[in-house]
Amino acid sequence: MAEKIKSIRIHPGIGIARLGTSDEFYIGPETPGVVVDPGGRNGPGPNGGTYRDSEARLKRQAQRYRIYAYDANDEVVAELTSHSDLVQSVRWRVHVRNMKAANYAFQGAYLFDPDKLRNPSIQPGMKPIERDKLIIDPGVHTIASGRTEPVVMKGDVFRDIEKGTLPGELRFEGFTPKDPSKEVDVTYKVARDIEFGQLRLDSKDRLLFIPAPGKGECVTTPKVVLSNPSETMSPPNGPENGKNPLTNQFAYFNIPGWWDDTCCGEIDVTVTLKDGTVLSTRDNVKSATDEGTRNPLAGAWIVTAPPKFAPHMYHVVSILDRVYEAFPESYPHLGKKTNFYRDIYPIFAKAVTYSWVNAAAGGVSPETKDAAHGPGQPGSLLSAEYMAAFTDPGEDSKPTRQMIYGLMRHAPGKRGRLVDALMPPPPARPTSWKDDEFKRDEDSSKMPKLWGTGGKPLQNKQLGFSLPDQFLSLTDWQLKHLKEWADGNFEVGSPTKLVALENLPLGEQPHALDSSALEPTIGGGFHPGIEFPYLIIYRENFAEAFRVNKGIEPGSLSAFMSSPWQGDFWSCNVMWWPTQRPDIVFEYDRKNHTRTYKEWFRGYDEHGEPLSSDDGYHQMVYAWSRLGMVLPVKNEDGSFLRANGQIVFAEQERDPALNRPPAKSK
């Protein structure tokens, strides 16, 4: 066997690990469609696990990486583990960073300005990668066969900075400037030993990347409070007519003096076989400890992100869908006839789940109740009546299929692809969106009704723009399948059977790992996103599908996300990403088959103040890990309760500490 092996690769090529406050963790999905159990007993997880530990702290979701061996024909010949007769030792290499504080200010993808930086008074005039005082870089870490203890990655930020000034329009803790139009003097204190997470090995020396605990903090005195100054200072666009990204409508993406413990970066491995052969995902490696140089076609990437509070729900456009849009050749069923259960049903199944986490989709208000996706509502697409029409290729059902297709929103432009309106990619200013082919009036009646990369319509109106993609559109390949289905050019197929990774043929396992990591993610709108920013849409950033390109610095992709992430996690409610961050939740009455909704973000903060829209940006720093999970309601036999063809979801595992004000000290 050893003589057949010509190269090795890590899978998944891009992994996602999710923050949590508990020291306990579980491994994320490794097969498409499979929702993993978080471990534990007597809980609501798929196998009875719990998403919280015994002290109600939220568990972390780890990413596992595996090594696959390929022959000269690029065929998979083995998974290499320490239990293999071939392997002598395994040595993993990881380099992650957080570059958020050093990066360009986020003002929306279309309004990207390379001259605007976060923390602009610190190391001004430099490129983000050069602003080392603002980069959390733990350096390269390794973990090798035989190690049983975790390797903890830590770094510092805001180093060697004593004093500075910040806009007086910002909100400060315990301090109100007499004249907000003047700069405020602040001092900085270095943040030390910020933990990015841990590296561990499983029993077969596969790598486990366990993310950070989800901390974030301000290092200035006085401290800057997470807020949106433009809401109170010269609304709606903020002071200076919205020209300063620290105080305009995008301010909460760019809070100065703050850090968080998310990160992204490189994963590599070197394997020594028992015959002495050394195989590595890095080039120019001759021995197990050689540094070598990165080979983007073989190494992997890690992204750490906020939790997914509705793990059984999937966004209608995922990062996986974006990969297939950018690399259509990577779609495993390319060229095959459209199959209803493989290509169409997942879109409808995803759509109806929004009715359990989003007010408009749930029809909880009079203006939406007759156009919503909930059980018994007109848009309950999994009802028996709809499914009979959807699975019938005949002419009698064609009007229904055509009606559904006619409701779908296409991205503007000749090709109907989001990326075309956002060229060239950063660090250049995008200009293509100004071309006539991308100009159109947005139609709020089309589907999906979620907001898009161009920002919500109200913001566009306030800013005096009419940017493309104010609403989310399906990808071009999703719409092509829907068109074939609407025209009757499809086969019905059968519901997908979920298969555990170890039961898949060896050759199918790498793609299963690649796709399952990205399936439960947000592929738009990117404003800026949850796991990945809009940089995921540019083919230039990738060596091939699922492989981040050479020259992409660790930390540089996640740097475009909100700094810190908690402010955006609060702000992106209502119509953004309810399958990750719910807007509303339900209680379900089994007897009467009725449901009652309540706000997901509710309760009290650490000061006893009600969680509210007035202070949600800052309160999310305390509340995020205590908010409820949205999970299927189970029958006595463990199966999921259904109503009108769709799974019934309810809020579960909410930390009871949120439900009562903290006791005040005497």
XYZ file of C-alpha atoms in Angstrom:
666
model
C 0.000 0.000 0.000
C 2.737 2.516 0.934
C 4.165 2.489 -2.574
C 0.786 3.574 -3.990
C 0.652 6.746 -1.897
C 1.888 9.802 -3.784
C 0.332 12.620 -1.755
C -1.862 13.430 1.222
C -4.611 15.985 1.820
C -6.526 17.170 4.848
C -10.327 17.064 4.893
C -12.408 19.086 5.406
C -10.581 21.710 3.382
C -12.386 24.454 5.311
C -13.570 23.660 8.819
C -15.903 25.550 11.134
C -15.591 25.516 14.927
C -18.152 27.312 17.100
C -17.607 29.235 20.314
C -18.970 28.185 23.693
C -18.414 29.083 27.334
C -18.140 25.509 28.610
C -14.905 23.541 28.813
C -16.850 20.648 27.289
C -17.058 20.224 23.533
C -18.496 18.012 20.833
C -17.323 17.356 17.285
C -19.154 19.101 14.453
C -20.870 17.431 11.484
C -18.867 15.066 9.285
C -21.626 13.857 6.964
C -24.086 16.064 5.017
C -27.491 16.359 6.631
C -26.464 14.691 9.882
C -27.017 16.812 12.988
C -24.473 15.663 15.545
C -25.356 14.935 19.137
C -23.611 17.209 21.659
C -23.043 14.445 24.197
C -24.524 13.925 27.629
C -27.797 12.384 28.753
C -31.477 13.197 29.174
C -31.331 16.160 26.833
C -32.958 17.294 23.580
C -30.031 16.358 21.315
C -30.496 13.807 18.509
C -29.250 11.007 20.791
C -30.314 12.579 24.066
C -27.320 14.859 24.514
C -27.303 18.360 25.959
C -25.962 21.570 24.444
C -25.121 22.868 27.909
C -23.015 21.385 30.671
C -24.171 20.785 34.245
C -23.639 24.477 35.048
C -25.724 25.630 32.040
C -22.661 26.779 30.100
C -22.827 26.398 26.322
C -20.637 23.636 24.914
C -18.122 24.383 22.186
C -18.325 22.750 18.762
C -14.948 21.411 17.650
C -13.779 20.669 14.124
C -12.053 17.366 13.410
C -9.535 17.043 10.574
C -8.604 13.784 8.859
C -5.745 12.784 6.540
C -6.430 10.999 3.252
C -3.813 9.400 1.013
C -4.021 9.710 -2.786
C -2.344 7.723 -5.560
C -0.771 8.929 -8.803
C -4.221 9.069 -10.431
C -5.552 11.297 -7.649
C -7.708 8.488 -6.292
C -8.215 8.029 -2.552
C -6.435 4.922 -1.304
C -6.667 5.240 2.491
C -7.385 7.367 5.509
C -4.120 7.634 7.407
C -4.366 7.330 11.188
C -2.100 6.145 13.967
C -4.082 2.879 13.956
C -3.026 2.222 10.375
C -0.337 -0.375 9.732
C 1.342 2.228 7.523
C 1.773 5.142 9.928
C 4.668 5.702 12.313
C 3.757 9.208 13.508
C 1.634 12.268 12.756
C 2.589 15.903 13.367
C 0.002 18.648 12.926
C 0.891 22.310 12.354
C -1.570 25.165 13.006
C -1.233 28.920 12.542
C -4.248 31.119 13.268
C -4.647 34.843 13.852
C -7.248 37.477 14.607
C -6.685 40.581 12.451
C -10.013 42.318 13.045
C -8.686 45.325 14.962
C -6.042 45.877 12.261
C -8.302 45.472 9.253
C -10.177 47.789 6.951
C -13.369 49.249 8.388
C -16.476 47.409 7.252
C -19.036 49.657 5.572
C -20.806 47.081 3.467
C -19.326 45.080 0.616
C -20.280 47.580 -2.087
C -18.908 50.594 -0.211
C -15.565 49.029 0.695
C -12.923 51.743 1.067
C -9.263 50.680 1.413
C -8.444 54.076 2.922
C -10.676 53.505 5.958
C -9.205 51.445 8.799
C -10.383 50.267 12.178
C -8.541 51.895 15.095
C -7.265 54.473 12.580
C -5.025 56.410 14.987
C -2.882 53.320 15.701
C -0.194 52.503 13.114
C -1.928 54.639 10.466
C -1.006 54.420 6.809
C -0.039 50.748 7.006
C -1.583 47.692 5.406
C -3.599 45.516 7.813
C -0.943 42.776 7.912
C 1.660 45.389 8.911
C -0.310 46.710 11.901
C 1.212 44.176 14.277
C 0.156 45.974 17.485
C -3.453 45.218 16.558
C -3.044 41.584 15.467
C -3.531 38.675 17.847
C -0.960 36.156 16.633
C -0.238 33.145 18.860
C 2.348 31.946 16.342
C 2.736 28.460 14.901
C 1.683 25.582 17.159
C 2.241 21.865 16.637
C 0.857 18.708 18.173
C 2.232 15.253 17.436
C 1.571 11.591 18.097
C 1.966 10.641 21.727
C 0.738 13.920 23.190
C -2.297 13.521 25.412
C -2.487 17.055 26.816
C -4.051 19.896 24.814
C -1.986 22.610 23.161
C -3.463 25.987 24.119
C -3.078 28.897 21.685
C -2.806 32.374 23.226
C -1.838 35.823 22.022
C -1.773 39.524 22.928
C -3.212 42.630 21.275
C -3.072 46.434 21.604
C 0.598 46.136 22.482
C 2.876 49.128 23.089
C 0.064 51.674 22.882
C -0.268 54.178 25.710
C -2.563 56.992 24.674
C -4.870 57.986 21.876
C -8.015 59.865 20.966
C -11.448 58.658 19.913
C -14.549 60.433 18.577
C -16.620 62.038 21.316
C -19.797 60.788 19.638
C -18.995 57.246 20.783
C -20.704 55.901 23.867
C -18.375 55.452 26.843
C -18.831 53.506 30.056
C -19.261 55.837 33.035
C -18.246 58.901 31.059
C -20.159 61.420 28.955
C -18.125 63.969 26.972
C -19.144 67.571 27.574
C -18.731 68.307 23.882
C -19.281 65.173 21.739
C -17.951 66.974 18.676
C -14.454 66.943 20.189
C -12.044 64.015 20.456
C -11.782 62.162 23.774
C -8.403 61.263 25.269
C -8.126 57.560 26.118
C -5.437 55.243 27.443
C -4.841 51.674 26.285
C -3.982 48.574 28.280
C -2.543 45.577 26.486
C -4.816 42.519 26.426
C -2.671 39.486 27.232
C -3.067 35.735 26.908
C -6.221 35.808 24.809
C -7.108 32.170 24.236
C -7.977 31.145 20.688
C -8.743 27.576 21.676
C -6.996 24.239 21.952
C -5.470 21.571 19.759
C -6.094 17.963 20.739
C -5.687 14.558 19.130
C -8.398 11.941 19.054
C -7.606 8.285 19.700
C -6.326 7.894 16.125
C -4.270 11.118 16.053
C -6.778 13.053 13.992
C -6.693 16.758 14.844
C -9.397 18.358 16.966
C -9.564 22.151 16.852
C -11.531 23.308 19.897
C -12.459 26.999 19.616
C -12.250 29.802 22.166
C -14.758 30.552 24.955
C -16.241 33.526 23.113
C -14.767 36.383 25.101
C -14.446 40.006 24.049
C -13.419 43.168 25.828
C -12.483 46.822 25.458
C -8.947 47.860 26.470
C -9.430 51.632 26.620
C -10.061 53.894 29.597
C -12.774 55.075 29.470
C -14.198 51.935 27.886
C -16.138 52.150 24.631
C -19.619 50.650 24.838
C -20.918 48.612 21.892
C -23.478 50.839 20.226
C -24.513 52.509 16.995
C -23.812 56.247 17.449
C -25.710 57.139 14.272
C -28.964 56.210 16.023
C -28.574 59.095 18.491
C -25.963 61.416 16.953
C -27.114 63.123 13.743
C -29.397 60.259 12.692
C -29.785 58.420 10.462
C -26.251 58.534 9.031
C -24.272 59.875 11.969
C -21.826 62.762 12.418
C -19.743 64.092 9.526
C -22.570 63.096 7.181
C -21.689 59.452 7.739
C -18.101 59.696 6.521
C -16.509 58.225 9.670
C -16.924 54.423 9.976
C -16.456 54.727 13.745
C -19.658 56.763 14.110
C -21.782 56.170 10.999
C -24.402 53.469 10.368
C -21.666 50.836 10.208
C -20.021 51.833 13.504
C -20.996 48.704 15.436
C -18.910 46.628 13.004
C -15.824 48.716 13.823
C -15.783 49.403 17.571
C -12.365 50.862 18.509
C -10.380 49.393 21.381
C -12.228 46.060 21.308
C -10.986 42.530 20.673
C -12.706 39.161 20.388
C -11.316 35.628 20.375
C -12.444 34.375 16.968
C -9.751 33.442 14.464
C -8.941 31.753 11.184
C -5.874 30.231 9.614
C -3.879 27.297 8.287
C -3.972 23.614 9.164
C -1.156 21.359 7.900
C 0.186 17.913 8.706
C 3.269 15.770 8.182
C 2.996 11.977 8.309
C 5.943 9.618 8.714
C 5.266 6.113 7.438
C 6.786 3.016 9.006
C 9.054 2.560 5.997
C 10.545 6.016 6.654
C 8.643 7.867 3.925
C 7.713 11.421 4.919
C 4.487 12.837 3.475
C 3.352 16.406 4.092
C 0.676 18.841 3.028
C 3.471 21.429 2.871
C 6.063 21.604 0.112
C 9.816 21.142 0.643
C 9.420 18.923 3.708
C 12.019 16.166 4.088
C 11.648 15.336 7.786
C 8.849 15.427 10.346
C 9.978 18.743 11.816
C 10.742 20.651 8.598
C 8.756 23.879 8.241
C 8.361 23.811 4.457
C 6.013 26.108 2.559
C 2.253 26.033 2.289
C 0.635 23.961 -0.453
C -2.940 25.266 -0.725
C -4.126 22.177 -2.614
C -3.327 19.874 0.303
C -3.556 21.879 3.530
C -6.749 23.022 5.218
C -8.243 26.098 6.875
C -10.091 26.729 10.129
C -12.681 29.407 10.889
C -14.090 29.947 14.376
C -17.550 31.462 14.597
C -20.517 32.115 16.897
C -22.806 29.220 17.863
C -25.588 27.965 15.642
C -28.646 28.182 17.886
C -30.909 26.175 15.550
C -28.686 23.208 14.612
C -31.424 21.312 12.733
C -32.163 24.264 10.446
C -30.206 25.227 7.347
C -29.986 28.599 5.643
C -31.454 28.547 2.147
C -28.073 29.658 0.732
C -25.029 28.213 2.485
C -21.317 28.681 1.970
C -21.452 25.231 0.366
C -23.868 26.646 -2.214
C -21.418 29.503 -2.824
C -18.598 27.019 -3.378
C -20.693 25.246 -6.007
C -21.506 28.617 -7.570
C -17.823 29.575 -7.805
C -16.661 26.042 -8.688
C -19.553 24.318 -10.489
C -17.219 21.479 -11.433
C -17.050 20.510 -7.747
C -20.766 19.677 -7.539
C -20.806 15.863 -7.351
C -23.965 15.589 -9.471
C -22.880 17.981 -12.212
C -24.504 17.149 -15.545
C -27.153 14.891 -14.039
C -30.840 15.438 -14.597
C -32.529 17.536 -11.934
C -33.750 15.309 -9.116
C -36.564 16.618 -6.943
C -35.473 15.111 -3.639
C -31.798 15.872 -4.211
C -31.960 19.351 -5.788
C -35.370 20.905 -5.047
C -36.804 19.482 -1.847
C -33.924 20.799 0.323
C -34.732 24.382 -0.724
C -38.369 24.037 0.343
C -37.512 22.143 3.529
C -35.130 24.919 4.531
C -37.709 27.605 3.752
C -40.422 26.224 6.030
C -38.099 26.061 9.041
C -37.871 29.866 8.997
C -41.456 29.909 10.240
C -40.183 28.778 13.649
C -37.493 31.449 14.058
C -38.622 34.466 12.021
C -41.678 36.659 12.572
C -42.505 37.281 8.909
C -42.050 33.648 7.874
C -43.990 32.551 10.948
C -46.956 34.771 10.156
C -47.169 36.162 13.673
C -48.400 39.549 12.482
C -51.651 40.267 10.595
C -49.810 41.515 7.507
C -47.862 38.257 7.064
C -50.181 35.535 8.349
C -51.657 34.913 4.888
C -48.267 34.585 3.195
C -46.188 32.655 5.707
C -44.535 29.222 5.899
C -45.921 27.914 9.197
C -48.110 24.813 9.614
C -51.468 25.328 7.939
C -50.365 28.606 6.352
C -50.334 29.256 2.580
C -46.577 28.815 2.331
C -46.393 25.498 4.182
C -44.495 23.955 1.286
C -44.204 20.467 2.769
C -47.957 19.933 3.077
C -49.417 16.867 1.388
C -51.173 19.022 -1.206
C -48.032 20.860 -2.221
C -45.869 17.740 -2.207
C -48.283 15.935 -4.520
C -47.954 18.755 -7.042
C -44.214 19.210 -6.559
C -43.426 15.557 -7.276
C -45.646 15.359 -10.362
C -43.756 16.217 -13.587
C -47.013 16.286 -15.540
C -48.838 19.180 -17.159
C -51.592 19.256 -14.519
C -49.087 20.318 -11.850
C -47.072 22.613 -14.064
C -48.963 25.818 -13.124
C -48.123 25.229 -9.454
C -44.463 24.584 -10.213
C -44.257 27.618 -12.484
C -45.927 29.764 -9.840
C -43.316 28.764 -7.259
C -40.442 29.382 -9.667
C -41.897 32.762 -10.597
C -41.615 33.840 -6.968
C -37.867 33.238 -6.855
C -35.483 36.188 -6.803
C -32.503 36.202 -9.159
C -29.329 38.151 -8.477
C -29.007 41.173 -10.784
C -26.785 41.016 -13.831
C -26.568 38.891 -16.948
C -25.288 35.777 -15.172
C -27.350 36.179 -12.010
C -24.344 35.773 -9.719
C -23.621 37.908 -6.661
C -19.895 38.129 -7.360
C -20.359 39.911 -10.695
C -21.639 43.071 -9.007
C -18.713 43.138 -6.565
C -15.681 43.259 -8.821
C -12.807 43.779 -8.398
C -12.299 42.013 -5.049
C -10.691 43.680 -2.018
C -8.360 45.399 -1.426
C -9.570 47.254 -4.533
C -12.780 49.279 -4.464
C -15.636 47.426 -6.172
C -16.928 49.356 -9.174
C -18.837 46.851 -11.305
C -22.052 47.404 -9.330
C -22.357 50.831 -10.945
C -22.832 49.253 -14.391
C -26.305 49.410 -15.907
C -26.780 45.631 -15.859
C -26.934 45.665 -12.050
C -29.437 48.492 -11.695
C -33.011 47.526 -10.914
C -35.862 48.218 -8.535
C -35.974 45.714 -5.696
C -39.157 43.629 -5.519
C -39.977 42.813 -1.906
C -42.567 40.219 -2.970
C -39.931 37.838 -4.351
C -38.351 34.984 -2.410
C -36.277 34.693 -0.310
C -37.443 37.721 1.661
C -34.253 37.845 3.678
C -31.980 40.863 3.387
C -28.896 40.692 1.232
C -25.295 41.758 0.802
C -26.319 45.235 -0.348
C -27.906 45.969 3.036
C -31.586 46.260 3.830
C -33.761 48.648 1.773
C -34.256 51.142 4.622
C -30.514 51.554 5.042
C -30.100 52.092 1.303
C -32.752 54.794 1.390
C -31.123 56.525 4.349
C -27.688 56.419 2.718
C -29.009 57.676 -0.601
C -28.012 54.523 -2.488
C -29.793 51.830 -4.413
C -27.246 49.042 -4.146
C -27.694 45.641 -5.782
C -28.684 42.622 -3.698
C -30.705 44.381 -1.017
C -32.476 41.034 -0.702
C -30.905 37.589 -0.737
C -31.058 35.682 -4.023
C -30.599 31.982 -4.611
C -27.439 30.951 -6.435
C -27.438 30.485 -10.178
C -27.130 26.704 -9.925
C -30.035 26.485 -7.458
C -32.175 28.522 -9.852
C -31.166 26.389 -12.842
C -32.436 23.291 -11.062
C -35.636 25.103 -10.074
C -36.199 26.131 -13.705
C -35.776 22.557 -14.926
C -38.171 21.384 -12.222
C -40.730 24.081 -13.049
C -40.632 23.064 -16.719
C -41.170 19.404 -15.835
C -37.661 18.295 -16.797
C -36.901 16.365 -13.629
C -36.971 12.981 -12.011
C -38.598 12.545 -8.616
C -36.029 10.322 -6.940
C -36.437 9.414 -3.290
C -35.773 11.105 0.047
C -32.090 11.244 0.870
C -30.907 8.574 3.278
C -28.372 9.848 5.782
C -25.258 7.697 5.996
C -22.568 7.914 8.668
C -19.100 8.773 7.385
C -17.602 5.387 8.226
C -20.312 3.690 6.143
C -19.589 5.723 3.013
C -17.272 4.338 0.328
C -13.721 5.533 0.939
C -13.680 7.640 -2.219
C -16.776 9.585 -1.120
C -15.545 10.438 2.358
C -13.368 13.484 1.505
C -16.205 15.323 -0.234
C -18.602 14.373 2.557
C -16.250 16.007 5.052
C -15.716 19.088 2.868
C -19.419 19.650 2.282
C -20.744 18.784 5.745
C -18.552 21.440 7.373
C -19.981 24.172 5.124
C -23.588 23.008 4.789
C -24.804 24.485 8.138
C -23.467 27.978 7.352
C -24.636 31.347 6.038
C -23.939 32.045 2.359
C -25.599 35.478 2.302
C -26.501 38.159 2.870
C -22.935 39.032 3.650
C -23.335 42.092 5.842
C -20.762 40.948 6.748
C -21.830 37.363 7.644
C -21.509 34.919 10.535
C -18.874 32.346 9.633
C -17.309 33.841 6.505
C -17.486 37.320 4.958
C -18.286 37.990 1.320
C -14.709 37.117 0.335
C -15.969 33.527 -0.002
C -17.636 34.428 -3.327
C -14.368 35.270 -5.112
C -12.796 32.370 -6.952
C -9.491 34.264 -6.754
C -9.303 33.541 -3.024
C -9.236 29.778 -3.567
C -6.790 27.351 -5.132
C -9.721 25.055 -5.896
C -13.073 24.277 -4.313
C -12.762 24.033 -0.509
C -9.100 25.180 -0.541
C -8.024 28.671 0.525
C -5.425 30.022 -1.871
C -1.726 30.551 -1.329
C -0.869 34.042 -0.162
C -3.998 34.395 1.980
C -2.649 35.297 5.409
C -3.948 33.565 8.544
C -6.555 35.858 10.052
C -7.106 37.917 6.909
C -10.437 36.395 5.834
C -12.189 36.604 9.205
C -10.765 40.112 9.582
C -13.661 41.376 7.465
C -16.166 40.210 10.076
C -17.635 42.457 12.767
C -15.240 43.640 15.484
C -16.339 42.409 17.929
C -18.823 39.872 16.592
C -21.380 40.366 19.390
C -22.525 43.781 18.140
C -23.373 42.419 14.718
C -24.941 39.316 16.274
C -27.396 41.624 17.973
C -27.982 43.926 15.023
C -28.557 41.266 12.382
C -32.006 40.335 13.560
C -35.428 40.467 11.876
C -34.537 39.326 8.320
C -30.909 38.208 8.220
C -29.856 34.759 9.473
C -32.610 33.356 11.727
C -31.408 29.758 11.357
C -28.216 30.712 13.213
C -29.481 33.604 15.310
C -33.264 33.271 15.830
C -35.499 36.328 15.896
C -38.447 34.673 17.629
C -39.145 31.302 19.257
C -42.290 29.304 19.956
C -44.021 27.273 22.601
C -46.145 24.499 21.080
C -49.437 23.184 22.457
C -49.654 19.531 21.419
C -53.297 19.194 22.446
C -54.642 22.131 20.478
C -51.939 22.128 17.784
C -51.293 25.805 18.353
C -48.121 27.759 18.936
C -47.300 30.937 20.829
C -44.297 33.062 19.993
C -41.974 35.208 22.068
C -38.816 37.169 21.395
C -35.606 35.119 21.431
C -33.580 38.027 22.868
C -35.380 38.588 26.155
C -34.699 38.487 29.883
C -32.209 40.499 31.939
C -28.574 41.483 31.616
C -25.920 41.271 34.334
C -27.058 44.620 35.767
C -30.688 43.564 36.050
C -31.745 45.656 33.061
C -34.220 44.095 30.609
C -32.700 42.915 27.352
C -33.894 45.426 24.814
C -33.415 46.913 21.389
C -32.093 50.094 22.999
C -28.981 48.441 24.416
C -28.883 45.150 22.531
C -25.466 45.719 20.970
C -23.730 45.781 24.341
C -26.060 43.384 26.167
C -25.273 40.644 23.649
C -21.750 40.388 25.110
C -23.351 39.039 28.289
C -26.425 37.318 26.889
C -25.266 35.382 23.808
C -24.202 32.175 25.533
C -27.319 32.091 27.721
C -29.944 32.346 24.980
C -32.121 29.395 24.046
C -31.586 26.681 21.465
C -34.345 26.026 18.916
C -34.747 22.261 18.641
C -37.274 19.704 17.365
C -40.025 18.620 19.722
C -39.801 14.863 20.237
C -42.489 12.217 20.513
C -42.250 9.539 23.197
C -40.488 7.184 20.779
C -37.817 9.799 20.043
C -39.134 10.722 16.600
C -39.802 14.352 15.750
C -43.287 15.771 16.154
C -44.689 17.071 12.861
C -47.472 19.451 11.917
C -48.758 19.741 8.347
C -45.689 17.888 7.077
C -43.053 19.975 8.843
C -41.049 19.412 12.017
C -42.283 21.251 15.109
C -39.582 23.330 16.813
C -39.536 24.937 20.244
C -37.077 26.854 22.385
C -35.123 24.581 24.728
C -32.004 24.687 26.907
C -32.216 28.393 27.652
C -30.070 29.387 30.627
C -32.553 30.203 33.434
C -30.185 32.932 34.647
C -31.579 35.160 31.887
C -35.107 34.892 33.233
C -34.504 36.771 36.463
C -32.565 39.883 37.464
C -29.346 39.072 39.335
C -29.509 39.460 43.093
C -28.292 42.865 44.213
C -25.610 42.940 46.879
C -26.602 44.625 50.145
